[in-house]
Amino acid sequence: MTRIRHSVTAAATAVLLAPGVATASTTDSPDDAQLLLLLDSSGSMEDPDAEGEPKIDAAKAAVGTLVDGLNPDQQVGVRLFGGSVPLDEPREDKCTDSELVVPLGSGNTDAMRDAVEAYQPLGETPIAYALQQAADDLGEEGNRTILLVSDGIATCDPDPCEVAEELTADGFDLVVHTVGLGVDQETRDQLECVADVAGGTYYDADDTDSLTTALTRISTRAFRPFQLSGEPVQGTENPNDAPVIGTGQYLDTVADRRKTYYLVERSSPGTSLHVGATMRPTENVGLSAFYLSLETLDGKRCDFNTAMTWGNAGGNNFGTVDVTGFADHHDPDDPCGFDDQLLLSINEQQTSTLDGFPVELWVSEEPAATRTDLLPYDLDHDEWQGTRVGDPDGEVVGGTSFNDAEPIEPGRTYEGEIVEGEVLVFSVPVDWGQHVEALVDFPDPPEELYDYLRRTRIAEIGLVGPDRGDALHNLGQPDGYDRRAKVQPDERTTFAALSYDVEWNNRAWGNPNAADRAGDHYVVVSLTSGDEPGATPPIPFTLTVDVLGEVDGEPTYLEAGEQPAAATQEARSSSEAGADQSDDESSAEADPTEDASAAAPAEGGDARLLTLIWVLAGLGLVVALVGGYLLVRGRRFST
């Protein structure tokens, strides 16, 4: 995606969250997540599915597979409806026929398997009553999801769509996903309505395989809501009072137009301090931006960068960026690489509306390296090597935040689905000297998706390095492919992204600031809407990722306390010749992290540029404009 430096969807190194870690998200913590399976046990479940087998058998098999894949710590329960009162009993009894056969809890997989085994078709289809009971089962706290599976329209009043709407209107924070098992159009419309008003997604299923896929995807999303997370920290407006942070992950909020300061602690001289910052506002913020800066305590700037969190023109309200403090080989005694502490600041751009939204800070320390002047310093990076969409040989769901990226293997093509508003994150290992090529292919969609896709829906692909910054090769985009464009309703749409080669010295020049360390890189796929979001059926796609290039340029890391060797004069002169131009340009640029009075011209210029971007977005010019913007707003540091 063309804007990962300024508004990335994206990802980073997976983190195991320790007890006491705070979370902030569009939903609650996955530790509070509860999933209730609400299963139709009406007499029609005895009818054959698309494979000629009883629908109840497909449901048993699919739920059994789901149960086998659950984490024992996850809070899950099962409620049936239409399974206790025969059809010849009084209607009032049949229309209140719903039973919680497995109460919500963890470690109850054996009870769930027993319930599935005893699952039999019997009575009516009292969906509305079952929804009301399921809401009571879930209570009023935590991240709550109902997964409703039915093969027929409700046979009892009231209308289940109205009930779902009432539950939402009452402030009950609830998501209801629905699955129609071999249903007719009338039933499909009703189940789609329930999902729509309750913030969920409707899935069609015809047999065991399709039902298993639907249940697996819904349950995965239920337990992996997007979230920013980390140890709570409160930055200060006065740098003298700034909290000290070291390697780890932290959570704070952005202050209104003011810088927030932190002291980043270095454990050993000569190491590289990598700091990433990520935001995903929970509402439209327009073309907002935030700055991240790293400097010494006496005011020497080591690095700064900018990230946009887009909210208009199909943006995804998701931004991430990184900065690095390191000892450049031009100056082995550079305080950016040797001072015990560096001053980190974050602030929103003047016209932004990010005040009060959470920001996730990621701090990592890379060991000191010796003779980095002899490592590759190649500005002529590889072009696209010809990766093509392959035949799928696996399925993926994707992580939904930086902290749960789904690992994938290079050289393979995977099948997946995405719904409007999702950001899916995948991780792939990349070594020194290698780069990533990624293709997302939306095949010619089925006709039932045409109406949904006629409304502007923007798909995007991006690449992010291990420290949550842009790894995209902005000048190496393969011919014929975009990174961000509208998914078409009646034709195939393919997107592609290429990263820079991973080289240690990439951190010493502007553009590939995140392609400077080997490790897990991240492929990010997102789908957003250009106007008001709506209920979107899952849209199928394939993801093809390859890692190419010979392993080369691995730095020699030192033991803690060892000093890097000084660069040779010959190597230094050669490197300086290639760096003079970018250094001159850097010195001529305004510093967006100066005090408000000094920064006003620079930030005013940014505001005018952001306004221009917003206007041109509707004309389809935003990709090219942002590409130019990131070339001039890249990392700056003194040498």
PDB file of C-alpha atoms in Angstrom, residues 329-496:
ATOM      1  CA  HIS A 329      29.669   4.338  10.497  1.00  0.00           C
ATOM      2  CA  HIS A 330      30.361   7.967   9.470  1.00  0.00           C
ATOM      3  CA  ASP A 331      30.701   8.741  13.177  1.00  0.00           C
ATOM      4  CA  PRO A 332      31.434   5.771  15.450  1.00  0.00           C
ATOM      5  CA  ASP A 333      31.051   8.060  18.487  1.00  0.00           C
ATOM      6  CA  ASP A 334      27.624   9.302  17.410  1.00  0.00           C
ATOM      7  CA  PRO A 335      25.625   9.926  20.620  1.00  0.00           C
ATOM      8  CA  CYS A 336      22.533   8.527  18.885  1.00  0.00           C
ATOM      9  CA  GLY A 337      24.226   5.162  19.164  1.00  0.00           C
ATOM     10  CA  PHE A 338      25.971   5.525  22.513  1.00  0.00           C
ATOM     11  CA  ASP A 339      23.967   7.727  24.877  1.00  0.00           C
ATOM     12  CA  ASP A 340      22.363   5.816  27.734  1.00  0.00           C
ATOM     13  CA  GLN A 341      18.999   7.418  27.016  1.00  0.00           C
ATOM     14  CA  LEU A 342      17.320   8.985  23.986  1.00  0.00           C
ATOM     15  CA  LEU A 343      14.300  11.269  24.088  1.00  0.00           C
ATOM     16  CA  LEU A 344      11.261   9.999  22.193  1.00  0.00           C
ATOM     17  CA  SER A 345       8.371  12.303  21.349  1.00  0.00           C
ATOM     18  CA  ILE A 346       5.050  11.790  19.609  1.00  0.00           C
ATOM     19  CA  ASN A 347       2.561  14.450  18.552  1.00  0.00           C
ATOM     20  CA  GLU A 348      -0.298  14.830  16.120  1.00  0.00           C
ATOM     21  CA  GLN A 349      -0.092  17.045  13.079  1.00  0.00           C
ATOM     22  CA  GLN A 350      -1.785  20.430  13.559  1.00  0.00           C
ATOM     23  CA  THR A 351      -4.953  19.733  11.555  1.00  0.00           C
ATOM     24  CA  SER A 352      -5.402  16.193  12.918  1.00  0.00           C
ATOM     25  CA  THR A 353      -8.118  14.867  15.217  1.00  0.00           C
ATOM     26  CA  LEU A 354      -6.261  12.113  17.072  1.00  0.00           C
ATOM     27  CA  ASP A 355      -6.536  13.527  20.586  1.00  0.00           C
ATOM     28  CA  GLY A 356      -7.347  10.824  23.126  1.00  0.00           C
ATOM     29  CA  PHE A 357      -6.915   7.839  20.829  1.00  0.00           C
ATOM     30  CA  PRO A 358      -4.601   5.046  22.025  1.00  0.00           C
ATOM     31  CA  VAL A 359      -1.117   4.640  20.610  1.00  0.00           C
ATOM     32  CA  GLU A 360       0.953   1.474  20.906  1.00  0.00           C
ATOM     33  CA  LEU A 361       4.714   1.912  21.348  1.00  0.00           C
ATOM     34  CA  TRP A 362       7.124  -0.868  20.433  1.00  0.00           C
ATOM     35  CA  VAL A 363      10.743  -0.690  21.668  1.00  0.00           C
ATOM     36  CA  SER A 364      13.430  -3.109  20.519  1.00  0.00           C
ATOM     37  CA  GLU A 365      17.209  -3.029  20.995  1.00  0.00           C
ATOM     38  CA  GLU A 366      19.501  -4.547  18.356  1.00  0.00           C
ATOM     39  CA  PRO A 367      23.057  -5.536  19.421  1.00  0.00           C
ATOM     40  CA  ALA A 368      25.961  -3.341  18.408  1.00  0.00           C
ATOM     41  CA  ALA A 369      27.520  -4.284  15.065  1.00  0.00           C
ATOM     42  CA  THR A 370      31.117  -3.861  13.933  1.00  0.00           C
ATOM     43  CA  ARG A 371      32.427  -2.583  10.591  1.00  0.00           C
ATOM     44  CA  THR A 372      29.037  -1.744   9.205  1.00  0.00           C
ATOM     45  CA  ASP A 373      30.834   0.359   6.567  1.00  0.00           C
ATOM     46  CA  LEU A 374      31.743  -2.913   4.837  1.00  0.00           C
ATOM     47  CA  LEU A 375      28.156  -4.131   4.680  1.00  0.00           C
ATOM     48  CA  PRO A 376      26.090  -3.628   1.495  1.00  0.00           C
ATOM     49  CA  TYR A 377      24.975  -0.070   0.869  1.00  0.00           C
ATOM     50  CA  ASP A 378      23.118  -0.598  -2.392  1.00  0.00           C
ATOM     51  CA  LEU A 379      20.651   2.034  -3.545  1.00  0.00           C
ATOM     52  CA  ASP A 380      19.881   0.052  -6.723  1.00  0.00           C
ATOM     53  CA  HIS A 381      17.592  -2.584  -5.239  1.00  0.00           C
ATOM     54  CA  ASP A 382      16.090  -5.569  -6.985  1.00  0.00           C
ATOM     55  CA  GLU A 383      13.118  -5.133  -9.246  1.00  0.00           C
ATOM     56  CA  TRP A 384      10.121  -7.467  -9.338  1.00  0.00           C
ATOM     57  CA  GLN A 385      11.360 -10.985  -9.967  1.00  0.00           C
ATOM     58  CA  GLY A 386       8.177 -12.326 -11.517  1.00  0.00           C
ATOM     59  CA  THR A 387       6.133 -13.844  -8.685  1.00  0.00           C
ATOM     60  CA  ARG A 388       2.777 -14.945 -10.087  1.00  0.00           C
ATOM     61  CA  VAL A 389      -0.536 -16.055  -8.601  1.00  0.00           C
ATOM     62  CA  GLY A 390      -0.371 -19.809  -8.054  1.00  0.00           C
ATOM     63  CA  ASP A 391      -2.844 -22.586  -7.397  1.00  0.00           C
ATOM     64  CA  PRO A 392      -4.002 -22.433  -3.756  1.00  0.00           C
ATOM     65  CA  ASP A 393      -2.638 -25.213  -1.553  1.00  0.00           C
ATOM     66  CA  GLY A 394      -3.810 -23.977   1.846  1.00  0.00           C
ATOM     67  CA  GLU A 395      -6.225 -21.695   3.699  1.00  0.00           C
ATOM     68  CA  VAL A 396      -5.550 -18.661   5.885  1.00  0.00           C
ATOM     69  CA  VAL A 397      -7.615 -16.522   8.235  1.00  0.00           C
ATOM     70  CA  GLY A 398      -5.056 -13.824   9.098  1.00  0.00           C
ATOM     71  CA  GLY A 399      -4.274 -12.007  12.302  1.00  0.00           C
ATOM     72  CA  THR A 400      -6.243  -8.889  13.121  1.00  0.00           C
ATOM     73  CA  SER A 401      -3.558  -6.844  14.861  1.00  0.00           C
ATOM     74  CA  PHE A 402       0.190  -6.544  15.179  1.00  0.00           C
ATOM     75  CA  ASN A 403       0.246  -9.050  17.990  1.00  0.00           C
ATOM     76  CA  ASP A 404      -1.330 -12.096  16.325  1.00  0.00           C
ATOM     77  CA  ALA A 405      -0.043 -12.151  12.734  1.00  0.00           C
ATOM     78  CA  GLU A 406      -0.623 -15.536  11.075  1.00  0.00           C
ATOM     79  CA  PRO A 407       2.640 -17.197   9.922  1.00  0.00           C
ATOM     80  CA  ILE A 408       2.746 -18.215   6.252  1.00  0.00           C
ATOM     81  CA  GLU A 409       5.359 -20.024   4.187  1.00  0.00           C
ATOM     82  CA  PRO A 410       7.072 -18.290   1.253  1.00  0.00           C
ATOM     83  CA  GLY A 411       6.468 -19.729  -2.197  1.00  0.00           C
ATOM     84  CA  ARG A 412       2.881 -20.786  -1.503  1.00  0.00           C
ATOM     85  CA  THR A 413      -0.571 -19.528  -2.478  1.00  0.00           C
ATOM     86  CA  TYR A 414      -3.297 -19.445   0.154  1.00  0.00           C
ATOM     87  CA  GLU A 415      -7.064 -18.985   0.000  1.00  0.00           C
ATOM     88  CA  GLY A 416      -8.793 -16.594   2.361  1.00  0.00           C
ATOM     89  CA  GLU A 417     -11.814 -14.345   2.834  1.00  0.00           C
ATOM     90  CA  ILE A 418     -12.099 -10.760   3.947  1.00  0.00           C
ATOM     91  CA  VAL A 419     -15.043  -8.609   4.969  1.00  0.00           C
ATOM     92  CA  GLU A 420     -15.420  -4.850   4.893  1.00  0.00           C
ATOM     93  CA  GLY A 421     -13.387  -3.091   7.566  1.00  0.00           C
ATOM     94  CA  GLU A 422     -10.975  -5.958   8.188  1.00  0.00           C
ATOM     95  CA  VAL A 423      -7.207  -5.664   8.328  1.00  0.00           C
ATOM     96  CA  LEU A 424      -5.569  -9.079   7.973  1.00  0.00           C
ATOM     97  CA  VAL A 425      -1.939  -9.537   8.988  1.00  0.00           C
ATOM     98  CA  PHE A 426       0.438 -12.320   7.914  1.00  0.00           C
ATOM     99  CA  SER A 427       4.088 -12.867   8.859  1.00  0.00           C
ATOM    100  CA  VAL A 428       6.903 -14.329   6.752  1.00  0.00           C
ATOM    101  CA  PRO A 429      10.606 -14.729   7.678  1.00  0.00           C
ATOM    102  CA  VAL A 430      13.057 -12.618   5.632  1.00  0.00           C
ATOM    103  CA  ASP A 431      16.850 -12.891   5.913  1.00  0.00           C
ATOM    104  CA  TRP A 432      19.628 -10.405   5.162  1.00  0.00           C
ATOM    105  CA  GLY A 433      19.845  -9.587   1.452  1.00  0.00           C
ATOM    106  CA  GLN A 434      16.331 -10.887   0.730  1.00  0.00           C
ATOM    107  CA  HIS A 435      13.109  -9.138  -0.211  1.00  0.00           C
ATOM    108  CA  VAL A 436       9.387  -9.946  -0.258  1.00  0.00           C
ATOM    109  CA  GLU A 437       7.075 -10.127  -3.254  1.00  0.00           C
ATOM    110  CA  ALA A 438       3.370 -10.422  -2.469  1.00  0.00           C
ATOM    111  CA  LEU A 439       0.260 -10.732  -4.637  1.00  0.00           C
ATOM    112  CA  VAL A 440      -3.368 -10.516  -3.529  1.00  0.00           C
ATOM    113  CA  ASP A 441      -5.817 -11.724  -6.136  1.00  0.00           C
ATOM    114  CA  PHE A 442      -9.564 -11.120  -5.971  1.00  0.00           C
ATOM    115  CA  PRO A 443     -10.935 -13.475  -8.622  1.00  0.00           C
ATOM    116  CA  ASP A 444     -14.003 -12.632 -10.669  1.00  0.00           C
ATOM    117  CA  PRO A 445     -16.522 -12.570  -7.795  1.00  0.00           C
ATOM    118  CA  PRO A 446     -19.754 -14.569  -7.838  1.00  0.00           C
ATOM    119  CA  GLU A 447     -22.851 -12.711  -8.995  1.00  0.00           C
ATOM    120  CA  GLU A 448     -24.317 -12.561  -5.494  1.00  0.00           C
ATOM    121  CA  LEU A 449     -21.507 -10.139  -4.550  1.00  0.00           C
ATOM    122  CA  TYR A 450     -22.089  -7.710  -7.435  1.00  0.00           C
ATOM    123  CA  ASP A 451     -24.513  -5.477  -5.545  1.00  0.00           C
ATOM    124  CA  TYR A 452     -22.108  -5.175  -2.617  1.00  0.00           C
ATOM    125  CA  LEU A 453     -19.114  -4.398  -4.797  1.00  0.00           C
ATOM    126  CA  ARG A 454     -20.822  -1.732  -6.868  1.00  0.00           C
ATOM    127  CA  ARG A 455     -20.344   0.506  -3.860  1.00  0.00           C
ATOM    128  CA  THR A 456     -16.711   1.614  -3.637  1.00  0.00           C
ATOM    129  CA  ARG A 457     -14.683  -0.876  -1.677  1.00  0.00           C
ATOM    130  CA  ILE A 458     -10.950  -0.352  -1.558  1.00  0.00           C
ATOM    131  CA  ALA A 459      -8.515  -3.251  -1.175  1.00  0.00           C
ATOM    132  CA  GLU A 460      -4.925  -2.676  -0.238  1.00  0.00           C
ATOM    133  CA  ILE A 461      -1.714  -4.630   0.275  1.00  0.00           C
ATOM    134  CA  GLY A 462       1.261  -3.466   2.316  1.00  0.00           C
ATOM    135  CA  LEU A 463       4.600  -4.681   3.653  1.00  0.00           C
ATOM    136  CA  VAL A 464       6.033  -3.843   7.070  1.00  0.00           C
ATOM    137  CA  GLY A 465       9.404  -4.583   8.673  1.00  0.00           C
ATOM    138  CA  PRO A 466      10.119  -6.159  12.060  1.00  0.00           C
ATOM    139  CA  ASP A 467       9.956  -2.826  13.896  1.00  0.00           C
ATOM    140  CA  ARG A 468       6.601  -1.622  12.522  1.00  0.00           C
ATOM    141  CA  GLY A 469       7.776   0.634   9.740  1.00  0.00           C
ATOM    142  CA  ASP A 470       7.439   0.788   5.967  1.00  0.00           C
ATOM    143  CA  ALA A 471       9.381  -1.839   4.006  1.00  0.00           C
ATOM    144  CA  LEU A 472       7.769  -1.091   0.639  1.00  0.00           C
ATOM    145  CA  HIS A 473       9.962  -0.552  -2.428  1.00  0.00           C
ATOM    146  CA  ASN A 474       8.154   2.595  -3.510  1.00  0.00           C
ATOM    147  CA  LEU A 475      10.048   2.945  -6.789  1.00  0.00           C
ATOM    148  CA  GLY A 476       9.942  -0.743  -7.730  1.00  0.00           C
ATOM    149  CA  GLN A 477       6.209  -1.325  -8.131  1.00  0.00           C
ATOM    150  CA  PRO A 478       5.740  -3.981 -10.846  1.00  0.00           C
ATOM    151  CA  ASP A 479       4.130  -2.826 -14.067  1.00  0.00           C
ATOM    152  CA  GLY A 480       0.415  -3.487 -14.326  1.00  0.00           C
ATOM    153  CA  TYR A 481      -0.193  -3.843 -10.587  1.00  0.00           C
ATOM    154  CA  ASP A 482      -1.515  -1.420  -7.996  1.00  0.00           C
ATOM    155  CA  ARG A 483      -1.141  -1.645  -4.223  1.00  0.00           C
ATOM    156  CA  ARG A 484      -4.462   0.056  -3.568  1.00  0.00           C
ATOM    157  CA  ALA A 485      -7.559   0.151  -5.771  1.00  0.00           C
ATOM    158  CA  LYS A 486     -11.242  -0.633  -5.988  1.00  0.00           C
ATOM    159  CA  VAL A 487     -12.353  -4.263  -6.027  1.00  0.00           C
ATOM    160  CA  GLN A 488     -14.394  -4.639  -9.195  1.00  0.00           C
ATOM    161  CA  PRO A 489     -17.825  -6.352  -9.149  1.00  0.00           C
ATOM    162  CA  ASP A 490     -17.451  -8.140 -12.467  1.00  0.00           C
ATOM    163  CA  GLU A 491     -13.778  -8.738 -13.117  1.00  0.00           C
ATOM    164  CA  ARG A 492     -10.614 -10.060 -11.550  1.00  0.00           C
ATOM    165  CA  THR A 493      -8.531  -7.623  -9.501  1.00  0.00           C
ATOM    166  CA  THR A 494      -4.900  -8.290  -8.524  1.00  0.00           C
ATOM    167  CA  PHE A 495      -2.690  -6.197  -6.226  1.00  0.00           C
ATOM    168  CA  ALA A 496       1.053  -6.476  -5.657  1.00  0.00           C
TER     169      ALA A 496
END
